[in-house]
CSV table of C-alpha atoms in Angstrom, one decimal:
chain,number,residue,atom,x,y,z
A,11,UNK,CA,-0.2,-0.1,0.0
A,12,UNK,CA,1.8,3.3,-1.0
A,13,UNK,CA,1.3,6.8,0.8
A,14,UNK,CA,-1.5,8.0,-0.8
A,15,UNK,CA,-3.6,4.6,-0.6
A,16,UNK,CA,-3.1,4.9,3.2
A,17,UNK,CA,-4.3,7.7,3.9
A,18,UNK,CA,-7.3,7.7,1.8
A,19,UNK,CA,-7.7,3.9,3.9
A,20,UNK,CA,-7.1,6.3,7.4
A,21,UNK,CA,-9.8,9.0,6.0
A,22,UNK,CA,-12.4,6.0,5.0
A,23,UNK,CA,-11.6,4.2,8.6
A,24,UNK,CA,-12.0,7.5,10.3
A,25,UNK,CA,-15.4,8.6,8.1
A,26,UNK,CA,-17.3,5.1,9.0
A,27,UNK,CA,-16.0,5.4,12.8
A,28,UNK,CA,-17.8,8.5,13.0
A,29,UNK,CA,-20.5,8.2,11.3
A,30,UNK,CA,-20.9,4.8,12.8
A,31,UNK,CA,-20.8,6.8,16.0
A,32,UNK,CA,-23.3,8.9,15.4
A,33,UNK,CA,-25.6,6.5,13.9
A,34,UNK,CA,-25.4,5.3,17.5
A,35,UNK,CA,-25.8,8.7,19.2
A,36,UNK,CA,-29.1,8.9,17.2
A,37,UNK,CA,-30.3,5.9,17.6
A,38,UNK,CA,-30.1,6.1,21.7
A,39,UNK,CA,-31.0,10.0,21.4
A,40,UNK,CA,-33.7,10.6,19.0
A,41,UNK,CA,-34.2,14.0,17.6
A,42,UNK,CA,-37.2,16.0,19.0
A,43,UNK,CA,-39.6,17.1,16.8
A,44,UNK,CA,-39.6,20.7,16.8
A,45,UNK,CA,-35.5,20.5,16.8
A,46,UNK,CA,-33.8,21.7,13.3
A,47,UNK,CA,-32.0,18.7,11.6
A,48,UNK,CA,-29.0,20.6,10.3
A,49,UNK,CA,-28.6,23.1,13.3
A,50,UNK,CA,-29.0,22.3,16.7
A,51,UNK,CA,-29.4,18.4,16.5
A,52,UNK,CA,-26.8,17.9,13.6
A,53,UNK,CA,-24.1,20.0,15.0
A,54,UNK,CA,-24.3,18.3,18.3
A,55,UNK,CA,-23.9,14.8,16.5
A,56,UNK,CA,-21.1,16.0,14.6
A,57,UNK,CA,-19.2,17.7,17.6
A,58,UNK,CA,-19.4,14.7,19.6
A,59,UNK,CA,-18.8,12.0,16.6
A,60,UNK,CA,-15.8,14.1,15.4
A,61,UNK,CA,-13.4,12.7,18.6
A,62,UNK,CA,-13.9,9.3,17.5
A,63,UNK,CA,-13.8,9.4,13.9
A,64,UNK,CA,-10.2,10.9,14.6
A,65,UNK,CA,-9.4,8.3,17.4
A,66,UNK,CA,-10.5,5.9,14.5
A,67,UNK,CA,-8.4,7.3,12.1
A,68,UNK,CA,-5.3,7.8,14.7
A,69,UNK,CA,-5.7,3.9,15.8
A,70,UNK,CA,-5.4,2.9,12.5
A,71,UNK,CA,-2.7,4.9,11.2
A,72,UNK,CA,-0.6,3.3,14.6
A,73,UNK,CA,-1.8,-0.2,13.8
A,74,UNK,CA,-0.9,0.5,10.2
A,75,UNK,CA,2.7,1.8,10.9
A,76,UNK,CA,3.7,-0.9,13.8
A,77,UNK,CA,2.3,-3.8,12.3
A,78,UNK,CA,0.4,-3.7,9.0
A,79,UNK,CA,3.2,-2.6,7.1
A,80,UNK,CA,4.8,-6.1,7.6
A,81,UNK,CA,1.8,-8.0,7.8
A,82,UNK,CA,0.7,-6.5,4.1
A,83,UNK,CA,4.4,-7.9,3.3
A,84,UNK,CA,3.6,-11.4,4.0
A,85,UNK,CA,1.5,-14.1,2.4
A,86,UNK,CA,-1.8,-15.5,4.3
A,87,UNK,CA,0.0,-18.3,5.9
A,88,UNK,CA,2.6,-16.2,7.6
A,89,UNK,CA,0.1,-13.5,8.8
A,90,UNK,CA,-1.8,-16.0,10.5
A,91,UNK,CA,1.4,-17.3,11.8
A,92,UNK,CA,2.6,-13.5,12.7
A,93,UNK,CA,-0.9,-13.1,14.7
A,94,UNK,CA,-1.0,-16.1,16.4
A,95,UNK,CA,2.6,-16.0,18.1
A,96,UNK,CA,1.9,-12.0,18.6
A,97,UNK,CA,-0.2,-13.6,21.7
A,98,UNK,CA,3.2,-15.8,23.3
A,99,UNK,CA,4.0,-15.0,26.6
A,100,UNK,CA,7.2,-13.0,26.6
A,101,UNK,CA,9.1,-16.0,27.9
A,102,UNK,CA,7.9,-17.8,24.8
A,103,UNK,CA,8.6,-15.4,22.4
A,104,UNK,CA,11.6,-17.3,21.0
A,105,UNK,CA,9.9,-20.1,19.7
A,106,UNK,CA,7.6,-17.3,18.1
A,107,UNK,CA,10.7,-16.5,16.5
A,108,UNK,CA,11.8,-20.3,15.6
A,109,UNK,CA,8.6,-20.9,13.9
A,110,UNK,CA,8.5,-17.9,11.7
A,111,UNK,CA,11.9,-18.5,10.7
A,112,UNK,CA,11.2,-22.5,9.7
A,113,UNK,CA,8.1,-20.8,7.9
A,114,UNK,CA,10.5,-19.0,5.8
A,115,UNK,CA,12.2,-22.1,4.6
A,116,UNK,CA,9.0,-24.1,3.4
A,117,UNK,CA,8.7,-23.6,-0.4
A,118,UNK,CA,5.1,-25.7,-1.5
A,119,UNK,CA,1.9,-23.0,-0.4
A,120,UNK,CA,-0.1,-25.9,0.8
A,121,UNK,CA,2.7,-27.1,3.3
A,122,UNK,CA,3.5,-23.6,4.5
A,123,UNK,CA,-0.7,-24.0,4.7
A,124,UNK,CA,-0.1,-27.2,7.0
A,125,UNK,CA,3.0,-25.9,8.9
A,126,UNK,CA,1.3,-22.4,9.8
A,127,UNK,CA,-2.1,-23.9,11.1
A,128,UNK,CA,0.3,-26.0,13.4
A,129,UNK,CA,2.1,-23.4,14.9
A,130,UNK,CA,-0.2,-21.2,15.1
A,131,UNK,CA,-2.5,-23.8,17.3
A,132,UNK,CA,0.6,-24.4,19.1
A,133,UNK,CA,1.3,-20.5,19.9
A,134,UNK,CA,-2.3,-20.0,21.0
A,135,UNK,CA,-3.0,-23.3,23.2
A,136,UNK,CA,0.3,-24.8,23.6
A,137,UNK,CA,0.4,-28.3,24.9
A,138,UNK,CA,-1.2,-29.1,28.7
A,139,UNK,CA,1.6,-30.2,31.2
A,140,UNK,CA,-1.5,-32.4,32.5
A,141,UNK,CA,-4.3,-33.7,30.0
A,142,UNK,CA,-7.1,-33.5,32.3
A,143,UNK,CA,-6.5,-29.5,33.5
A,144,UNK,CA,-8.5,-27.7,31.2
A,145,UNK,CA,-11.7,-30.4,31.5
A,146,UNK,CA,-11.2,-29.4,35.0
A,147,UNK,CA,-11.1,-26.0,34.5
A,148,UNK,CA,-14.4,-26.1,32.8
A,149,UNK,CA,-15.6,-28.5,35.1
A,150,UNK,CA,-15.1,-26.1,38.1
A,151,UNK,CA,-16.3,-23.2,36.1
A,152,UNK,CA,-19.6,-24.8,35.7
A,153,UNK,CA,-20.0,-25.9,39.0
A,154,UNK,CA,-19.3,-22.0,40.1
A,155,UNK,CA,-21.7,-20.7,37.8
A,156,UNK,CA,-25.0,-23.3,39.3
A,157,UNK,CA,-23.9,-22.4,42.8
A,158,UNK,CA,-24.1,-18.6,42.0
A,159,UNK,CA,-27.4,-19.4,40.1
A,160,UNK,CA,-28.9,-20.9,42.7
A,161,UNK,CA,-27.2,-18.7,45.8
A,162,UNK,CA,-27.7,-15.2,44.6
A,163,UNK,CA,-30.8,-15.8,43.0
A,164,UNK,CA,-31.9,-16.9,46.7
A,165,UNK,CA,-29.8,-14.5,48.9
A,166,UNK,CA,-30.7,-11.5,46.1
A,167,UNK,CA,-32.7,-12.2,43.5
A,168,UNK,CA,-32.0,-8.6,41.8
A,169,UNK,CA,-27.8,-9.2,41.0
A,170,UNK,CA,-28.3,-12.8,39.7
A,171,UNK,CA,-28.1,-11.8,36.0
A,172,UNK,CA,-24.9,-9.8,36.8
A,173,UNK,CA,-23.4,-12.8,39.2
A,174,UNK,CA,-23.9,-15.2,36.7
A,175,UNK,CA,-22.7,-13.6,33.9
A,176,UNK,CA,-19.7,-12.4,36.0
A,177,UNK,CA,-19.2,-15.9,37.1
A,178,UNK,CA,-19.3,-17.3,32.9
A,179,UNK,CA,-17.2,-14.4,32.0
A,180,UNK,CA,-14.3,-15.8,34.6
A,181,UNK,CA,-14.9,-18.7,34.1
A,182,UNK,CA,-14.1,-18.6,30.7
A,183,UNK,CA,-11.0,-15.9,31.1
A,184,UNK,CA,-9.7,-18.8,33.8
A,185,UNK,CA,-10.3,-21.6,31.3
A,186,UNK,CA,-8.2,-19.7,28.7
A,187,UNK,CA,-5.4,-19.5,30.8
A,188,UNK,CA,-5.3,-22.8,32.3
A,189,UNK,CA,-5.2,-23.9,28.4
A,190,UNK,CA,-2.7,-21.3,27.4
A,191,UNK,CA,-0.1,-21.6,30.6
A,192,UNK,CA,1.3,-24.6,32.4
A,193,UNK,CA,1.4,-22.6,35.5
A,194,UNK,CA,0.3,-19.4,37.0
A,195,UNK,CA,2.7,-16.7,36.2
A,196,UNK,CA,2.6,-13.2,38.5
A,197,UNK,CA,1.3,-10.2,36.5
A,198,UNK,CA,4.2,-8.2,34.8
A,199,UNK,CA,3.2,-5.1,35.9
A,200,UNK,CA,4.3,-5.0,39.9
A,201,UNK,CA,2.2,-5.5,42.7
A,202,UNK,CA,0.4,-1.9,43.4
A,203,UNK,CA,-1.6,-2.2,40.1
A,204,UNK,CA,-2.7,-6.0,40.6
A,205,UNK,CA,-3.9,-5.0,44.3
A,206,UNK,CA,-5.7,-2.0,43.3
A,207,UNK,CA,-7.0,-3.6,40.1
A,208,UNK,CA,-8.6,-6.6,42.3
A,209,UNK,CA,-9.5,-4.1,45.3
A,210,UNK,CA,-11.3,-2.0,43.1
A,211,UNK,CA,-13.4,-4.9,41.4
A,212,UNK,CA,-14.1,-6.7,45.0
A,213,UNK,CA,-15.4,-2.7,46.1
A,214,UNK,CA,-17.6,-2.8,42.6
A,215,UNK,CA,-19.1,-5.9,43.5
A,216,UNK,CA,-19.4,-5.5,47.3
A,217,UNK,CA,-21.3,-1.8,46.7
A,218,UNK,CA,-23.7,-3.1,44.2
A,219,UNK,CA,-24.3,-5.6,46.5
A,220,UNK,CA,-25.1,-3.4,49.2
A,221,UNK,CA,-27.1,-1.0,47.4
A,222,UNK,CA,-29.4,-3.9,46.3
A,223,UNK,CA,-29.3,-5.2,49.5
A,224,UNK,CA,-30.5,-2.4,51.6
A,225,UNK,CA,-32.8,-0.6,48.9
A,226,UNK,CA,-35.6,-3.0,47.9
A,227,UNK,CA,-36.8,-0.5,45.3
A,228,UNK,CA,-33.0,-1.0,43.8
A,229,UNK,CA,-33.3,-2.2,40.4
A,230,UNK,CA,-30.5,-3.7,38.1
A,231,UNK,CA,-31.9,-4.3,34.2
A,232,UNK,CA,-30.3,-6.9,32.8
A,233,UNK,CA,-28.4,-4.9,30.1
A,234,UNK,CA,-26.8,-2.6,33.1
A,235,UNK,CA,-26.0,-6.1,34.5
A,236,UNK,CA,-24.4,-7.8,31.6
A,237,UNK,CA,-22.1,-4.3,30.8
A,238,UNK,CA,-21.5,-4.2,34.9
A,239,UNK,CA,-20.2,-7.7,34.5
A,240,UNK,CA,-18.1,-7.2,31.5
A,241,UNK,CA,-16.5,-4.3,32.6
A,242,UNK,CA,-15.4,-5.7,36.2
A,243,UNK,CA,-14.3,-9.3,33.8
A,244,UNK,CA,-12.3,-7.3,31.7
A,245,UNK,CA,-10.6,-5.2,34.6
A,246,UNK,CA,-9.7,-8.5,36.1
A,247,UNK,CA,-8.5,-10.0,33.4
A,248,UNK,CA,-6.2,-6.7,32.6
A,249,UNK,CA,-5.2,-6.6,36.5
A,250,UNK,CA,-4.2,-10.4,36.3
A,251,UNK,CA,-2.6,-10.9,32.7
A,252,UNK,CA,-3.0,-8.0,30.6
A,253,UNK,CA,-1.4,-8.5,26.9
A,254,UNK,CA,2.0,-7.6,26.7
A,255,UNK,CA,1.5,-4.6,24.4
A,256,UNK,CA,-0.3,-2.7,27.8
A,257,UNK,CA,3.0,-3.7,30.1
A,258,UNK,CA,5.9,-2.2,28.2
A,259,UNK,CA,5.8,0.9,29.6
A,260,UNK,CA,6.6,1.4,33.5
A,261,UNK,CA,5.7,5.1,33.2
A,262,UNK,CA,2.0,4.5,31.7
A,263,UNK,CA,1.6,2.3,34.4
A,264,UNK,CA,2.2,4.9,37.2
A,265,UNK,CA,0.5,7.1,35.6
A,266,UNK,CA,-2.7,5.5,34.8
A,267,UNK,CA,-2.7,4.4,38.3
A,268,UNK,CA,-2.4,7.6,39.7
A,269,UNK,CA,-4.5,9.4,37.8
A,270,UNK,CA,-7.1,6.8,38.5
A,271,UNK,CA,-6.6,7.3,42.1
A,272,UNK,CA,-6.9,11.1,41.8
A,273,UNK,CA,-10.6,11.2,39.5
A,274,UNK,CA,-11.9,8.3,41.9
A,275,UNK,CA,-11.0,9.9,44.8
A,276,UNK,CA,-12.9,13.4,43.4
A,277,UNK,CA,-15.7,12.1,42.7
A,278,UNK,CA,-15.8,11.6,46.8
A,279,UNK,CA,-14.7,14.7,47.1
A,280,UNK,CA,-17.0,16.7,44.6
A,281,UNK,CA,-20.3,14.9,46.3
A,282,UNK,CA,-18.8,16.0,49.3
A,283,UNK,CA,-18.2,19.7,48.4
A,284,UNK,CA,-21.3,20.0,46.7
A,285,UNK,CA,-23.3,19.6,49.5
A,286,UNK,CA,-26.4,22.4,48.2
A,287,UNK,CA,-27.0,21.1,44.7
A,288,UNK,CA,-25.3,18.3,42.3
A,289,UNK,CA,-24.5,20.3,39.4
A,290,UNK,CA,-21.0,20.6,40.7
A,291,UNK,CA,-20.6,16.8,40.6
A,292,UNK,CA,-22.2,16.4,36.8
A,293,UNK,CA,-19.6,19.2,36.1
A,294,UNK,CA,-17.1,16.6,37.1
A,295,UNK,CA,-17.7,13.9,35.8
A,296,UNK,CA,-18.4,15.8,32.3
A,297,UNK,CA,-14.3,17.2,32.7
A,298,UNK,CA,-13.2,14.3,34.2
A,299,UNK,CA,-11.9,13.0,30.8
A,300,UNK,CA,-9.8,15.5,30.2
A,301,UNK,CA,-7.3,14.5,32.4
A,302,UNK,CA,-6.6,11.2,29.8
A,303,UNK,CA,-5.4,13.7,27.5
A,304,UNK,CA,-3.3,15.0,29.7
A,305,UNK,CA,-2.1,11.9,31.6
A,306,UNK,CA,-1.6,10.1,27.8
A,307,UNK,CA,0.1,13.4,26.6
A,308,UNK,CA,2.6,13.7,29.0
A,309,UNK,CA,4.0,9.7,29.2
A,310,UNK,CA,3.9,9.7,25.2
A,311,UNK,CA,6.1,13.0,25.5
A,312,UNK,CA,8.3,11.5,28.3
A,313,UNK,CA,8.7,8.1,26.5
A,314,UNK,CA,8.1,9.6,23.0
A,315,UNK,CA,5.9,6.8,22.1
A,316,UNK,CA,2.2,6.5,21.1
A,317,UNK,CA,2.3,3.2,22.6
A,318,UNK,CA,3.4,4.1,25.6
A,319,UNK,CA,0.6,7.0,26.2
A,320,UNK,CA,-2.4,4.8,24.7
A,321,UNK,CA,-1.3,2.7,27.4
A,322,UNK,CA,-1.9,5.5,30.1
A,323,UNK,CA,-5.0,5.8,28.7
A,324,UNK,CA,-5.9,2.2,29.1
A,325,UNK,CA,-4.7,2.2,32.6
A,326,UNK,CA,-6.3,5.3,33.7
A,327,UNK,CA,-9.9,4.0,32.0
A,328,UNK,CA,-9.4,1.3,34.1
A,329,UNK,CA,-8.6,2.3,37.5
A,330,UNK,CA,-11.1,5.4,36.9
A,331,UNK,CA,-13.8,3.2,36.2
A,332,UNK,CA,-13.2,1.0,39.2
A,333,UNK,CA,-13.1,3.2,42.0
A,334,UNK,CA,-15.5,5.9,40.1
A,335,UNK,CA,-18.0,3.6,40.5
A,336,UNK,CA,-17.8,2.4,44.0
A,337,UNK,CA,-17.2,6.1,44.7
A,338,UNK,CA,-20.2,7.3,42.9
A,339,UNK,CA,-22.8,4.5,44.3
A,340,UNK,CA,-21.7,4.9,47.9
A,341,UNK,CA,-22.2,8.8,47.8
A,342,UNK,CA,-25.3,8.4,45.7
A,343,UNK,CA,-26.4,6.3,48.4
A,344,UNK,CA,-25.6,8.8,50.9
A,345,UNK,CA,-26.9,11.7,49.2
A,346,UNK,CA,-30.3,10.2,49.0
A,347,UNK,CA,-30.5,9.5,52.3
A,348,UNK,CA,-29.9,13.3,53.2
A,349,UNK,CA,-31.5,14.8,50.1
A,350,UNK,CA,-34.1,12.4,48.3
A,351,UNK,CA,-32.3,13.2,45.2
A,352,UNK,CA,-30.2,12.3,42.4
A,353,UNK,CA,-26.2,12.7,42.7
A,354,UNK,CA,-26.0,14.3,39.5
A,355,UNK,CA,-29.0,16.6,39.0
A,356,UNK,CA,-30.6,16.8,41.9
A,357,UNK,CA,-33.9,15.8,40.6
A,358,UNK,CA,-35.0,12.6,40.0
A,359,UNK,CA,-35.7,10.2,43.3
A,360,UNK,CA,-34.2,6.8,44.4
A,361,UNK,CA,-33.9,3.7,43.4
A,362,UNK,CA,-31.9,4.4,40.5
A,363,UNK,CA,-28.6,4.6,41.7
A,364,UNK,CA,-27.0,1.7,39.7
A,365,UNK,CA,-28.3,2.5,36.7
A,366,UNK,CA,-26.9,5.6,36.8
A,367,UNK,CA,-24.0,5.0,38.0
A,368,UNK,CA,-23.4,2.6,35.1
A,369,UNK,CA,-24.5,4.6,32.8
A,370,UNK,CA,-22.7,7.7,33.7
A,371,UNK,CA,-19.5,5.5,34.7
A,372,UNK,CA,-19.4,2.8,32.6
A,373,UNK,CA,-20.6,4.3,29.7
A,374,UNK,CA,-20.0,8.6,29.3
A,375,UNK,CA,-17.0,8.6,31.1
A,376,UNK,CA,-15.7,5.8,28.9
A,377,UNK,CA,-17.2,6.9,25.7
A,378,UNK,CA,-15.5,10.9,26.3
A,379,UNK,CA,-12.2,9.6,28.0
A,380,UNK,CA,-10.8,7.0,25.7
A,381,UNK,CA,-10.5,9.6,22.2
A,382,UNK,CA,-9.2,12.4,24.5
A,383,UNK,CA,-6.5,9.8,25.7
A,384,UNK,CA,-6.0,8.3,22.2
A,385,UNK,CA,-6.0,12.2,20.7
A,386,UNK,CA,-3.9,12.9,23.7
A,387,UNK,CA,-0.9,10.2,23.0
A,388,UNK,CA,-1.0,11.0,19.4
A,389,UNK,CA,-0.5,14.7,20.5
A,390,UNK,CA,2.4,14.0,22.5
A,391,UNK,CA,4.0,11.9,20.3
A,392,UNK,CA,3.8,14.4,17.3
A,393,UNK,CA,5.2,16.6,19.7
A,394,UNK,CA,8.0,14.7,21.4
A,395,UNK,CA,9.3,13.9,17.6
A,396,UNK,CA,8.9,17.2,16.0
A,397,UNK,CA,10.2,18.8,19.9
A,398,UNK,CA,13.0,16.1,19.1
A,399,UNK,CA,14.1,17.4,15.7
A,400,UNK,CA,14.1,20.7,16.6
A,401,UNK,CA,16.5,20.1,19.2
A,402,UNK,CA,18.9,18.5,17.3
A,403,UNK,CA,21.6,20.7,15.7
A,404,UNK,CA,24.3,19.8,14.1
A,405,UNK,CA,28.3,19.1,16.4
A,406,UNK,CA,30.2,22.5,15.8
A,407,UNK,CA,32.8,22.1,13.5
A,408,UNK,CA,36.2,23.1,14.5
A,409,UNK,CA,39.0,22.4,17.5
A,410,UNK,CA,37.8,22.2,20.9
A,411,UNK,CA,37.7,25.7,22.7
A,412,UNK,CA,41.1,26.1,24.6
A,413,UNK,CA,40.7,25.3,28.4
B,14,UNK,CA,9.8,-33.7,42.2
B,15,UNK,CA,10.3,-36.9,40.2
B,16,UNK,CA,7.5,-37.8,37.9
B,17,UNK,CA,6.9,-41.2,36.5
B,18,UNK,CA,5.1,-40.4,32.8
B,19,UNK,CA,4.8,-42.1,29.6
B,20,UNK,CA,6.0,-40.3,26.7
B,21,UNK,CA,4.3,-40.1,23.7
B,22,UNK,CA,4.9,-42.2,20.8
B,23,UNK,CA,6.0,-38.9,18.9
B,24,UNK,CA,8.2,-37.9,21.7
B,25,UNK,CA,10.0,-41.0,21.7
B,26,UNK,CA,10.3,-40.9,17.6
B,27,UNK,CA,11.9,-37.1,18.2
B,28,UNK,CA,14.5,-38.1,21.1
B,29,UNK,CA,15.7,-41.0,18.8
B,30,UNK,CA,15.9,-39.2,15.5
B,31,UNK,CA,17.7,-36.6,17.9
B,32,UNK,CA,20.1,-39.4,19.5
B,33,UNK,CA,21.3,-40.9,15.8
B,34,UNK,CA,23.5,-38.0,15.5
B,35,UNK,CA,24.2,-36.3,18.8
B,36,UNK,CA,26.1,-33.8,17.8
B,37,UNK,CA,24.7,-32.5,14.8
B,38,UNK,CA,22.3,-29.6,14.8
B,39,UNK,CA,18.6,-30.2,13.8
B,40,UNK,CA,15.8,-27.7,12.6
B,41,UNK,CA,12.2,-27.9,13.5
B,42,UNK,CA,11.1,-28.7,9.9
B,43,UNK,CA,13.5,-31.0,9.3
B,44,UNK,CA,12.5,-32.9,12.2
B,45,UNK,CA,8.7,-32.8,10.7
B,46,UNK,CA,9.8,-34.0,7.3
B,47,UNK,CA,12.2,-36.7,9.2
B,48,UNK,CA,9.7,-38.0,11.3
B,49,UNK,CA,6.4,-37.3,9.4
B,50,UNK,CA,5.1,-34.7,12.5
B,51,UNK,CA,2.8,-32.2,11.8
B,52,UNK,CA,4.0,-28.8,13.0
B,53,UNK,CA,1.3,-28.6,15.4
B,54,UNK,CA,2.9,-31.5,17.6
B,55,UNK,CA,6.6,-31.4,16.9
B,56,UNK,CA,6.8,-27.9,18.2
B,57,UNK,CA,4.8,-28.6,21.9
B,58,UNK,CA,7.6,-31.5,21.8
B,59,UNK,CA,10.1,-29.3,21.5
B,60,UNK,CA,9.2,-26.8,23.8
B,61,UNK,CA,8.4,-29.5,26.6
B,62,UNK,CA,12.4,-31.2,25.9
B,63,UNK,CA,13.5,-27.9,26.0
B,64,UNK,CA,11.4,-26.9,29.5
B,65,UNK,CA,13.2,-29.8,30.8
B,66,UNK,CA,16.5,-29.6,30.0
B,67,UNK,CA,16.8,-32.5,27.8
B,68,UNK,CA,17.4,-30.4,24.9
B,69,UNK,CA,19.6,-27.9,23.6
B,70,UNK,CA,18.5,-25.1,21.8
B,71,UNK,CA,20.3,-22.6,19.0
B,72,UNK,CA,20.0,-20.3,16.6
B,73,UNK,CA,22.0,-20.2,13.0
B,74,UNK,CA,24.8,-18.1,13.2
B,75,UNK,CA,25.4,-18.3,9.2
B,76,UNK,CA,22.0,-17.4,7.9
B,77,UNK,CA,21.9,-16.3,4.4
B,78,UNK,CA,20.8,-12.9,4.1
B,79,UNK,CA,17.1,-12.2,3.7
B,80,UNK,CA,16.4,-15.3,5.6
B,81,UNK,CA,15.8,-15.0,9.5
B,82,UNK,CA,18.0,-17.6,11.3
B,83,UNK,CA,16.6,-20.6,11.8
B,84,UNK,CA,16.4,-22.2,15.8
B,85,UNK,CA,18.4,-25.5,16.4
B,86,UNK,CA,18.3,-28.4,18.4
B,87,UNK,CA,20.1,-31.5,19.6
B,88,UNK,CA,19.8,-33.1,23.0
B,89,UNK,CA,21.7,-32.1,26.1
B,90,UNK,CA,23.7,-35.1,28.5
B,91,UNK,CA,20.4,-35.8,30.0
B,92,UNK,CA,18.3,-35.7,26.7
B,93,UNK,CA,21.1,-38.5,25.4
B,94,UNK,CA,20.6,-40.7,28.7
B,95,UNK,CA,17.0,-40.6,28.1
B,96,UNK,CA,17.4,-41.5,24.5
B,97,UNK,CA,19.8,-44.6,25.7
B,98,UNK,CA,17.2,-45.8,28.3
B,99,UNK,CA,14.1,-45.2,25.2
B,100,UNK,CA,16.7,-47.4,22.8
B,101,UNK,CA,17.4,-50.0,25.2
B,102,UNK,CA,13.5,-50.3,26.7
B,103,UNK,CA,12.5,-49.9,23.2
B,104,UNK,CA,14.7,-53.3,22.3
B,105,UNK,CA,13.1,-55.1,25.4
B,106,UNK,CA,9.8,-54.6,24.9
B,107,UNK,CA,7.3,-56.5,23.2
B,108,UNK,CA,4.7,-54.1,21.7
B,109,UNK,CA,6.9,-51.3,20.8
B,110,UNK,CA,7.7,-47.8,21.8
B,111,UNK,CA,4.2,-46.3,22.8
B,112,UNK,CA,4.0,-49.0,25.9
B,113,UNK,CA,7.4,-47.3,27.3
B,114,UNK,CA,7.5,-46.3,30.9
B,115,UNK,CA,10.5,-44.1,31.7
B,116,UNK,CA,11.8,-41.7,34.2
B,117,UNK,CA,10.6,-38.4,32.9
B,118,UNK,CA,11.8,-34.9,35.1
B,119,UNK,CA,9.2,-32.4,35.8
B,120,UNK,CA,10.4,-29.4,34.3
């Protein structure tokens, strides 16, 4: 793909993502009959969709530069093997390189396919140390699902969909982990983010159960329960077995963790310092994504890497979502006891705390924060590149100065 | 802790093939063709043997330009001892190498 075609493809990806996001917004929030299509409504939709269009274009470009160019020069078996070996853990990377080098020696197309498919299977699901480990993991997961269904269905029926979905997802992740690894490995990103991640997941489950258990009017719609379960399971996965691409920058992890802790604490403080109306809380939540842009730009500049900035965004998003959700639910409960209103707008009655927390913290914040982080990382990396080039000066010609 | 496990017929074949010329470095596709074993079976065997210290690995040092260096394999001392034991038991076994029971050190 030449340069022109690459930029055309980038533009197409950005347009597709922007239009898709706009269609989603229109579906979620249809136009009022009295609202002008091209004035207020159209402009609002376009403004909200533009960051996602930019994000998609940036991600496509970064993927192409990093991986796509290399893949496009390969035939299909080599592509299959390259994708499969990219999933290997660090300690097995040399085996991926060995398989790749060997494939280069296989001349016949049919033999290449057979060799690549066999190697890909080995890379994705290596042989088990014990042949019964995967069936045992599946059986344990199935047992856990049944026990959860019965126990939670009896004790907290409102949480049944959430609990069962969460256990199913954790069971699938555990089975995949058992199938892919002979032994448990310590997470490669250090103990602090592991502790915060696990504590965050536990806190979210605890506050959800506490809220449902203490407020009989509280409901948890199936879609919201499934979304909460998916977010918590994904956070657990990132905490315990993150992909290699997210663990290359130490600075990104620290900044992401710091941003998450500060923003999670901020929800608590915003609620405490806005005791009269909920407007300040809403303002805080809506401005919170800007921190993602600043943090990822900072990391990208310091590490001189777009990837590092992107990693900071992911870690910050994970920690922020967990801590903000837990803080939001607890503060909403306290707020409702005092004011009998919603934490954010001061108008609604209670009984919808979880739905509100899931909507604002797990949908609105990520939808706004992720593009901010990606754009920040891109600007940071670009700035570092331009600044690095400007800072470079040719060495002076001539003899060194006299002492 | 030592465990006694039965190596597969493919594993035995790989070990014995490598023991035929212990000083020769072999590469993966060569072993696949020699033994008519698929890559999906061969590499897990090689990885396990290497993990257990039975296989020595190295990278090709004189790869032609434009081609990545290949990964090469040969048996270590314990690997040769295992091969000797396997060969001895294969000779005394009535039903063939698949029924062999050998000491299989855990990695």
